[in-house]
C-alpha positions as CSV (number, residue, x, y, z in Angstrom):
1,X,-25.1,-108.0,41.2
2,X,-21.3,-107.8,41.0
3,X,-19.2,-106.3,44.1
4,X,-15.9,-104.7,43.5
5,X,-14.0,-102.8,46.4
6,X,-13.6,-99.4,44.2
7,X,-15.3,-97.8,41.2
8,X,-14.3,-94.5,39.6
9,X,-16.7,-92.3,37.8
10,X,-14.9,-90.5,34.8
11,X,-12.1,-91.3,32.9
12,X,-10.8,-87.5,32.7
13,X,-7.1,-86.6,33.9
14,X,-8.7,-86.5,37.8
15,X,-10.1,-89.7,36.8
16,X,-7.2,-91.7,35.9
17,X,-4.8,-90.7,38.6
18,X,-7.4,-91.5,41.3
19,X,-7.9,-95.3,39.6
20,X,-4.1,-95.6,39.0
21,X,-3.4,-94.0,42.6
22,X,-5.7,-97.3,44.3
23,X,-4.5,-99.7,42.7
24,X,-0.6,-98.3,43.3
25,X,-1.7,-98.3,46.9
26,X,-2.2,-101.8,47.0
27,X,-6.6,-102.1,46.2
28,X,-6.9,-104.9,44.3
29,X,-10.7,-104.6,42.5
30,X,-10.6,-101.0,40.9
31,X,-12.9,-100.3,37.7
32,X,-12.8,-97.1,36.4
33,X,-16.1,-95.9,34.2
34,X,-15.5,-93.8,31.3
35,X,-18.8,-92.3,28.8
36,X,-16.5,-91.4,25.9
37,X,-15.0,-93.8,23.7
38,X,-11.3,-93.0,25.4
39,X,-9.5,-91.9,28.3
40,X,-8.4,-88.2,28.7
41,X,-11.6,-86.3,28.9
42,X,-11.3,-82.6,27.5
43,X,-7.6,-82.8,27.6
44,X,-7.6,-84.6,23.9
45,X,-8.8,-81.3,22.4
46,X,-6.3,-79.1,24.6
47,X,-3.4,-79.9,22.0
48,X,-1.6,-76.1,23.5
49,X,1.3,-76.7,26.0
50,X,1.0,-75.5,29.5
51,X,0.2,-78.4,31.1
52,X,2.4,-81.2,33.5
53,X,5.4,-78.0,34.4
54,X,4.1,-79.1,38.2
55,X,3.7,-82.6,38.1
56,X,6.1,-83.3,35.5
57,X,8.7,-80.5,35.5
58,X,8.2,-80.0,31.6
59,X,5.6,-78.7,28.9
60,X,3.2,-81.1,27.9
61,X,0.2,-80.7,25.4
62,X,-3.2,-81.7,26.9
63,X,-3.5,-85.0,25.1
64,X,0.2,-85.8,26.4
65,X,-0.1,-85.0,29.8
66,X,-3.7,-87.4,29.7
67,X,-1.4,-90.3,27.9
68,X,1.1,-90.2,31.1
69,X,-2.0,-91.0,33.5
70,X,-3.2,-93.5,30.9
71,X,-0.3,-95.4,30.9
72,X,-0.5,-95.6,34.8
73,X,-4.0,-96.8,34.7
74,X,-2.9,-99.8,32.2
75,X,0.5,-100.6,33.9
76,X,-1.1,-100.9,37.5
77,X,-4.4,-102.9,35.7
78,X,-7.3,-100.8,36.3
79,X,-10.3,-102.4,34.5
80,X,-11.9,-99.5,32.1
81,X,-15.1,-100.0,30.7
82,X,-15.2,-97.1,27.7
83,X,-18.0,-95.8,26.4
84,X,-20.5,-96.6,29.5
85,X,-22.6,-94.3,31.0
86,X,-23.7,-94.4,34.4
87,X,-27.7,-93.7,34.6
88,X,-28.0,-93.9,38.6
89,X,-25.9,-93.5,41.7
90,X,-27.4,-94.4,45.3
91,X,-26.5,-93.4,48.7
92,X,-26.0,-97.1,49.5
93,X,-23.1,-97.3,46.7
94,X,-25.3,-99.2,43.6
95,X,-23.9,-97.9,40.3
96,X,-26.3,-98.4,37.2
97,X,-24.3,-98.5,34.1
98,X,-25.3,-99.0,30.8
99,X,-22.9,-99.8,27.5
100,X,-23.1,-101.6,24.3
101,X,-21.4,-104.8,25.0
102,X,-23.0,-105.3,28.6
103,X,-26.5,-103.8,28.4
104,X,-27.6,-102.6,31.6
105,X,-25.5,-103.7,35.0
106,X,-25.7,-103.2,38.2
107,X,-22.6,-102.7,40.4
108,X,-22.1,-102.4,44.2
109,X,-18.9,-100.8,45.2
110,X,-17.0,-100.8,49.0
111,X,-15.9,-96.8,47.8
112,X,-16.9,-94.9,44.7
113,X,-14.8,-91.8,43.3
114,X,-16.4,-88.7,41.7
115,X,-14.3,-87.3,39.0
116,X,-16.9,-86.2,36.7
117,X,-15.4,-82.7,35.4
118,X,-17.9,-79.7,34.7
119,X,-19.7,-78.1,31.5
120,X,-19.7,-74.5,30.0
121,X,-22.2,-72.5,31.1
122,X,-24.3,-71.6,27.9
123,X,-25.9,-68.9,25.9
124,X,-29.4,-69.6,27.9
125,X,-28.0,-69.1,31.1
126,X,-26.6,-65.4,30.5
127,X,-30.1,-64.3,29.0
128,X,-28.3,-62.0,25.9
129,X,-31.1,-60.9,23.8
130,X,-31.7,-60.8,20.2
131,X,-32.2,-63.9,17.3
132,X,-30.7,-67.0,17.3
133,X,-28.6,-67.3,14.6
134,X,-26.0,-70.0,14.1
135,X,-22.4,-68.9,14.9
136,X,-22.7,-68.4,18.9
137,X,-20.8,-71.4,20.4
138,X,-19.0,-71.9,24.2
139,X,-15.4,-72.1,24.1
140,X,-15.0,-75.3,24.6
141,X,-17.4,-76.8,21.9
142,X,-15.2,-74.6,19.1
143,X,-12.3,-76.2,20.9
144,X,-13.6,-79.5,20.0
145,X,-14.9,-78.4,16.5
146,X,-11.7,-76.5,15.6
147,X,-9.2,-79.5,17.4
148,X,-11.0,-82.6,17.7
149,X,-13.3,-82.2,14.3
150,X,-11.0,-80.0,12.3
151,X,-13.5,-77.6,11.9
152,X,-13.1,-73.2,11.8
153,X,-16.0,-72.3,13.2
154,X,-15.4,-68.4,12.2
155,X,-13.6,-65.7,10.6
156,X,-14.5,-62.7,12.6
157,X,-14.6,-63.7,16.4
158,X,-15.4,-61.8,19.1
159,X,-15.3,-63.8,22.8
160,X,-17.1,-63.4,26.2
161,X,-15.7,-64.0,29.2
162,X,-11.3,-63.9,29.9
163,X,-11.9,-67.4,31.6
164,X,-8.5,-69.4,30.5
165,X,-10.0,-71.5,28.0
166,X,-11.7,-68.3,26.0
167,X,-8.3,-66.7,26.1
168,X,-6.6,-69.8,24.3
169,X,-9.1,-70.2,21.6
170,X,-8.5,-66.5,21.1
171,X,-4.9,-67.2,19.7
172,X,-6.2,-70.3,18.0
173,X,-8.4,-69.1,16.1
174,X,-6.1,-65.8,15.3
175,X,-3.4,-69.1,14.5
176,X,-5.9,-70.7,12.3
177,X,-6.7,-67.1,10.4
178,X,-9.9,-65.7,11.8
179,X,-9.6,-61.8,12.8
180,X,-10.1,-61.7,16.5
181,X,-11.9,-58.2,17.2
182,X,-11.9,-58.6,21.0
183,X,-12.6,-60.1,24.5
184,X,-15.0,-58.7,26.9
185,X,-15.1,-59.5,30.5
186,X,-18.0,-58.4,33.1
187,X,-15.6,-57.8,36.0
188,X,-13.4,-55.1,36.1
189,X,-10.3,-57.3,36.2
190,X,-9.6,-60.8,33.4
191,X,-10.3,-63.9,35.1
192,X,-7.6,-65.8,33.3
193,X,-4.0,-67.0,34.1
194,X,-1.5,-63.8,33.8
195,X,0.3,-66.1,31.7
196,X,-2.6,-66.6,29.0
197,X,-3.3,-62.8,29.1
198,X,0.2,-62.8,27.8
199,X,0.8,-65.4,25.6
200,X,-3.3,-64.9,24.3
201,X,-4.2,-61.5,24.2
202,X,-1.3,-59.3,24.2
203,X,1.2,-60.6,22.0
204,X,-1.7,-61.2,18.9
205,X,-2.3,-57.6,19.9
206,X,-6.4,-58.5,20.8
207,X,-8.2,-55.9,22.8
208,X,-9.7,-56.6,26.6
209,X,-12.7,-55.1,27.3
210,X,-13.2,-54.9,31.0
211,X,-16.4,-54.0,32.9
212,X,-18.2,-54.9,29.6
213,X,-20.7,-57.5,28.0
214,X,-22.6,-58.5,25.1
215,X,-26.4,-57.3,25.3
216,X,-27.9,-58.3,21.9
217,X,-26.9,-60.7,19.0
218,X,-27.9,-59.7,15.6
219,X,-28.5,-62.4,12.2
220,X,-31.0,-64.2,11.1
221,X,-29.6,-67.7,10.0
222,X,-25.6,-66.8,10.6
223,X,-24.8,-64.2,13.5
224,X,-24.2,-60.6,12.0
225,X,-23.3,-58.6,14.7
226,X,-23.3,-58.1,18.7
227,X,-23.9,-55.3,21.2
228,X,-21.3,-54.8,24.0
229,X,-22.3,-53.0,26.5
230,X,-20.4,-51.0,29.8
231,X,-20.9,-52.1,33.0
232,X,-21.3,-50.3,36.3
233,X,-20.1,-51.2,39.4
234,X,-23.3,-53.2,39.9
235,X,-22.7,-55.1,36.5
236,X,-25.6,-53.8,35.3
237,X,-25.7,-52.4,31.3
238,X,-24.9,-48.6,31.3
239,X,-27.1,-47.2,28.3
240,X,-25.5,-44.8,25.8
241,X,-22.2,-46.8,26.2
242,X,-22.8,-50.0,23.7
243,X,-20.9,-50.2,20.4
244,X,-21.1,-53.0,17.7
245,X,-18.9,-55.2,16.1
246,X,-19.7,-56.8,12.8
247,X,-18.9,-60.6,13.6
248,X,-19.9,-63.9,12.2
249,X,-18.8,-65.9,15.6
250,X,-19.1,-65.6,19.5
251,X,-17.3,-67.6,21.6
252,X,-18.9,-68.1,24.9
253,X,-16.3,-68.4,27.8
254,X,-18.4,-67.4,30.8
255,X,-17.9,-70.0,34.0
256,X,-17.7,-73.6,34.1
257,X,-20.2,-75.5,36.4
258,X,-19.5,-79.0,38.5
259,X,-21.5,-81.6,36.8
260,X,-23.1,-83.6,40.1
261,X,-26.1,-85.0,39.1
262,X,-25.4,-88.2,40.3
263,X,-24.0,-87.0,43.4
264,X,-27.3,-84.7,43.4
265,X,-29.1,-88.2,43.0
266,X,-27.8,-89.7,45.7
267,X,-28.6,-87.5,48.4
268,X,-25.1,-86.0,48.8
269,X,-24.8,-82.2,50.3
270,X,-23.9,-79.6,47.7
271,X,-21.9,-76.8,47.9
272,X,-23.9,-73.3,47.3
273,X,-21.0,-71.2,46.3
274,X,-18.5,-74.1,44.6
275,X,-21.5,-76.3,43.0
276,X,-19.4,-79.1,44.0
277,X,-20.2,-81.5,46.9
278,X,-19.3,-80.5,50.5
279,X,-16.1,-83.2,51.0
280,X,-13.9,-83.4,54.4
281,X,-9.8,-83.9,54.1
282,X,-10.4,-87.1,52.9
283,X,-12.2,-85.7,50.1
284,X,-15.3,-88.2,51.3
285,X,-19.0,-86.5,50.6
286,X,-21.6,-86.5,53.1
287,X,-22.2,-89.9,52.1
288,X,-19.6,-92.2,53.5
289,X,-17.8,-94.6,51.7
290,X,-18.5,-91.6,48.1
291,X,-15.7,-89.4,47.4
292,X,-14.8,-86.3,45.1
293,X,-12.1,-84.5,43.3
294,X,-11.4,-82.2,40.1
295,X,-13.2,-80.2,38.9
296,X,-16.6,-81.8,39.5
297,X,-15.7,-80.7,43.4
298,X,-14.7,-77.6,42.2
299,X,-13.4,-75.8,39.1
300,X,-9.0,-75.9,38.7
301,X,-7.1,-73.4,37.3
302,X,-4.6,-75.9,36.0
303,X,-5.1,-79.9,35.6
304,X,-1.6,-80.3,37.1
305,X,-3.4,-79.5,40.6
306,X,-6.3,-82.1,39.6
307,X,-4.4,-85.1,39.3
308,X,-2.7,-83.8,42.6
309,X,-6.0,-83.5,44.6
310,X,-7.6,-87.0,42.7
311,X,-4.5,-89.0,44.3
312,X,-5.2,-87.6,47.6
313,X,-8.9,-88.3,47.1
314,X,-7.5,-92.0,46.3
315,X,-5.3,-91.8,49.8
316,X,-8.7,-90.8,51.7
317,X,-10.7,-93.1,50.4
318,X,-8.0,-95.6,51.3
319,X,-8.1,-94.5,55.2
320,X,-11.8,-94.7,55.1
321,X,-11.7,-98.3,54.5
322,X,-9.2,-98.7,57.6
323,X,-11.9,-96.5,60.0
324,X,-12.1,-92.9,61.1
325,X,-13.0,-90.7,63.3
326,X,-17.0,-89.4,63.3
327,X,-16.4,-85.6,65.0
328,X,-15.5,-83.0,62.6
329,X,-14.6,-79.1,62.9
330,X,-15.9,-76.8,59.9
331,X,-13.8,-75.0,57.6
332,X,-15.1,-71.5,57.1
333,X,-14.8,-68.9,54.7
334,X,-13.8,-65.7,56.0
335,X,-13.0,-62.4,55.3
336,X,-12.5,-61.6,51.1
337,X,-12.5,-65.8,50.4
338,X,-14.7,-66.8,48.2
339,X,-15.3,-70.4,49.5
340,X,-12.3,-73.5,51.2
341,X,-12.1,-77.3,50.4
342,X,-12.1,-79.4,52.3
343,X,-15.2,-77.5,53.9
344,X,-14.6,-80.1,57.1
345,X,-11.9,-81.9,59.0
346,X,-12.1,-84.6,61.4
347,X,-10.7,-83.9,65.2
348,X,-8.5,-87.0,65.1
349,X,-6.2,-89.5,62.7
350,X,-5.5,-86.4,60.4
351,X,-3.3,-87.1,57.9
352,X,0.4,-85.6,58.3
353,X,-0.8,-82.7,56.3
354,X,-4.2,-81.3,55.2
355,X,-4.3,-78.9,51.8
356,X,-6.9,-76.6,52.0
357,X,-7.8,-74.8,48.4
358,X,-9.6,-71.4,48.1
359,X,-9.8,-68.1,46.0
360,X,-9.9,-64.5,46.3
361,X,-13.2,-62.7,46.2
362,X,-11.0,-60.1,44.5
363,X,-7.8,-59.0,43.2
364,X,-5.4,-58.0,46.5
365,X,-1.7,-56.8,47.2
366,X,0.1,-56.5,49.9
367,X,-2.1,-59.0,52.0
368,X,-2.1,-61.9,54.7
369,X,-3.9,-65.4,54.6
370,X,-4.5,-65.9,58.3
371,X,-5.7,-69.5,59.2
372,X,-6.9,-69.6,62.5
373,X,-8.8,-72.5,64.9
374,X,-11.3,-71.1,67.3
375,X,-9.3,-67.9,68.7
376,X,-6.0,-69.6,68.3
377,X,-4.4,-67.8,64.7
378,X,-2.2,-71.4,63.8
379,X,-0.6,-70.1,60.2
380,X,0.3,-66.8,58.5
381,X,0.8,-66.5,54.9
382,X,1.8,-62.7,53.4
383,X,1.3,-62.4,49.8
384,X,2.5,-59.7,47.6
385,X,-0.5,-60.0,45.3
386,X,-3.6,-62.7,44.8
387,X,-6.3,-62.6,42.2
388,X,-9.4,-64.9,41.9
389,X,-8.2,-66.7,38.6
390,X,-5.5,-68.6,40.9
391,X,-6.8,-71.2,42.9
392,X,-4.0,-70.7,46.2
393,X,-3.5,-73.7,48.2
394,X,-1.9,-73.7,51.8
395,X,-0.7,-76.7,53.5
396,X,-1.3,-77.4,57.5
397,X,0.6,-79.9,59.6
398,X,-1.9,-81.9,61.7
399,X,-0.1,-80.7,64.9
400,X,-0.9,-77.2,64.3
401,X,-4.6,-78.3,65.0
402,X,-3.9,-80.4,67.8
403,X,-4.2,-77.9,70.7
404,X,-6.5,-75.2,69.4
405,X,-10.3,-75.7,70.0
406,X,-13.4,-74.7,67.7
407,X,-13.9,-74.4,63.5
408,X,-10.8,-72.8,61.6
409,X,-11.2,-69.8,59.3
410,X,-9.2,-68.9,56.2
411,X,-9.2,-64.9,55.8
412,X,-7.5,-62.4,54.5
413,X,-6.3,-59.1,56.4
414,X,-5.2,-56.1,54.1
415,X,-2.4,-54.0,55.3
């Protein structure tokens, strides 16, 4: 069985700058493990600009900003192995890998790196009733069909769910010449970028539906129809208030979930409200020596903050190898914060500075994130508005934690 100091699982954007990050870093035996046949992951069917205006200071297309982390990866001479899929992960850090040219391997690693994305959450999972006719896809597969394959998937579209990637396949399919007869979100506020309700809804003039969802699909081979449905406070259907739209498509873009079966495999502590694996400010699991970042720790808003938090998952796992402390303090959610990465922190050899990631439970103005150890309140924020679409990220120096005693607590206290 070969030994190599790091492996990275999934060749994504979070991927490639946690490979490319090790070896810049000076590791000298870094493969990276990739199930597709190329580097990039979902970016290569983002081909809308948006993305790189925080790493890179410019507007990049999806498959561009991928290419500038794939050219990191080849200049600092990662070793990729393409279309491999690893079958097993244990908590002793033995990869099972399988791929064409190799057959079945074995690999034992000093470190491995989790960057293994998420997946759309499908038409099974929200239980809508009716037939099952063809023409009711997730966002991201008509994406793919519409970018990757080149083919229009509808004429008459109506979408579920204001998540960011259902609100840019609105305007690209309105682009490509389908009639767009509306969005419908269950909450009574969009959870996508303000920027995308802009640039994807209001300026093609398409119609948000808040406090709404579909109820019932209607076709027998291609879909014919849906029911959407009000909502009350409760989210549950209000009858007397459903109307009908005559569609042939329905895009699905209703939550994306961390895909951590492996990490599941391996024993490693999960996450209740993120789905992602409970990681300290090294980004290292409850397994040592495993580590994880993107959005297979927890879902990004932008991939610019991905590549971000993969080369400080590369940093921890870096420090790891040189020794650490064993004593942690918890991270807590607290008042109107819906969960905080890192969920724990060791007592001692911090790094300089710790980012801790969160959202909103709820859209909020006029507020204050309060970050506090034991009774000691170490940082205020005040923020003229938040909503739970943004992922917010606060940095804290490593001396603000040094006197304080007890687990720190992000909230939020409303004027």
């Amino acid at each position: 069985m070969r030994h190599c100091q790091a492996v990275v699982i999934g060749g994504g954007c979070g991927g490639l700058a946690a490979a490319a990050k090790l070896k810049q870093e000076g590791l000298k035996d870094v493969v990276l493990i990739e199930k597709d046949a190329e580097l990039g992951g979902v970016l290569n069917q983002c081909i809308h600009n948006g993305f790189g205006l925080t790493t890179f200071k410019e507007q990049l297309s999806g498959p561009s900003f991928a290419e500038r982390y794939e050219d990191q990866v080849r200049e600092a001479g990662v070793e990729v192995k393409l279309n491999t899929m690893v079958t097993h992960m244990s908590s002793d850090k033995i990869i099972e890998y399988v791929n064409r040219e190799e057959g079945y391997q074995k690999l034992q690693a000093d470190i491995i790196i989790l960057s293994v994305g998420c997946y759309e959450r499908s038409r099974g999972a929200l239980a809508i009733s009716g037939q099952r006719p063809t023409g009711v896809y997730t966002a991201g597969q008509a994406q793919k069909y519409l970018n990757i394959d080149g083919y229009m998937v509808g004429k008459r579209v109506f979408i579920l769910g204001s998540g960011d990637i259902g609100l840019i396949m609105a305007r690209r399919m309105s682009l490509e010449g389908a009639k767009v007869l509306g969005v419908a979100e269950l909450m009574p506020y969009s959870n996508g970028l303000p920027r995308n309700m802009k640039q994807c809804l209001d300026d093609f003039g398409i119609p948000l539906y808040l406090s709404h969802t579909v109820t019932n699909v209607y076709g027998e081979d291609r879909l014919e129809k849906i029911e959407l449905t009000k909502v009350d406070e409760n989210r549950n259907p209000i009858p007397g208030s459903e109307m009908y739209f005559d569609v042939d498509t329905l895009l699905l873009s209703v939550g994306l979930i961390p895909e951590n079966s492996l990490a599941e495999e391996a024993g490693i502590a999960m996450d209740m409200i993120t789905r992602g694996p409970v990681v300290d400010e090294n980004y290292m699991t409850s397994v040592p020596g495993i580590f994880a970042c993107g959005n297979g720790l927890h879902v990004h808003d932008l991939a610019d903050f991905v590549t971000k938090q993969a080369g400080e998952a590369a940093l921890g796992a870096l420090r790891y190898l040189k020794g650490t402390s064993s004593k942690y303090c918890d991270v807590k959610a607290g008042n109107l914060i819906g969960y905080v990465v890192p969920a724990k922190l060791h007592r001692e050899n911090l790094p300089k500075t710790v980012t801790l990631y969160f959202r909103v439970r709820k859209p909020l103005t006029d507020v204050t994130i309060e970050i506090s150890k034991g009774d000691k309140v170490i940082r205020s924020i005040h923020k003229d508005h938040m909503i739970p679409s943004e992922m917010e990220q606060v940095i804290i120096a490593n001396s603000m934690l040094e006197d304080a005693e007890g687990d720190i607590q992000v909230q939020i206290k409303e004027s």
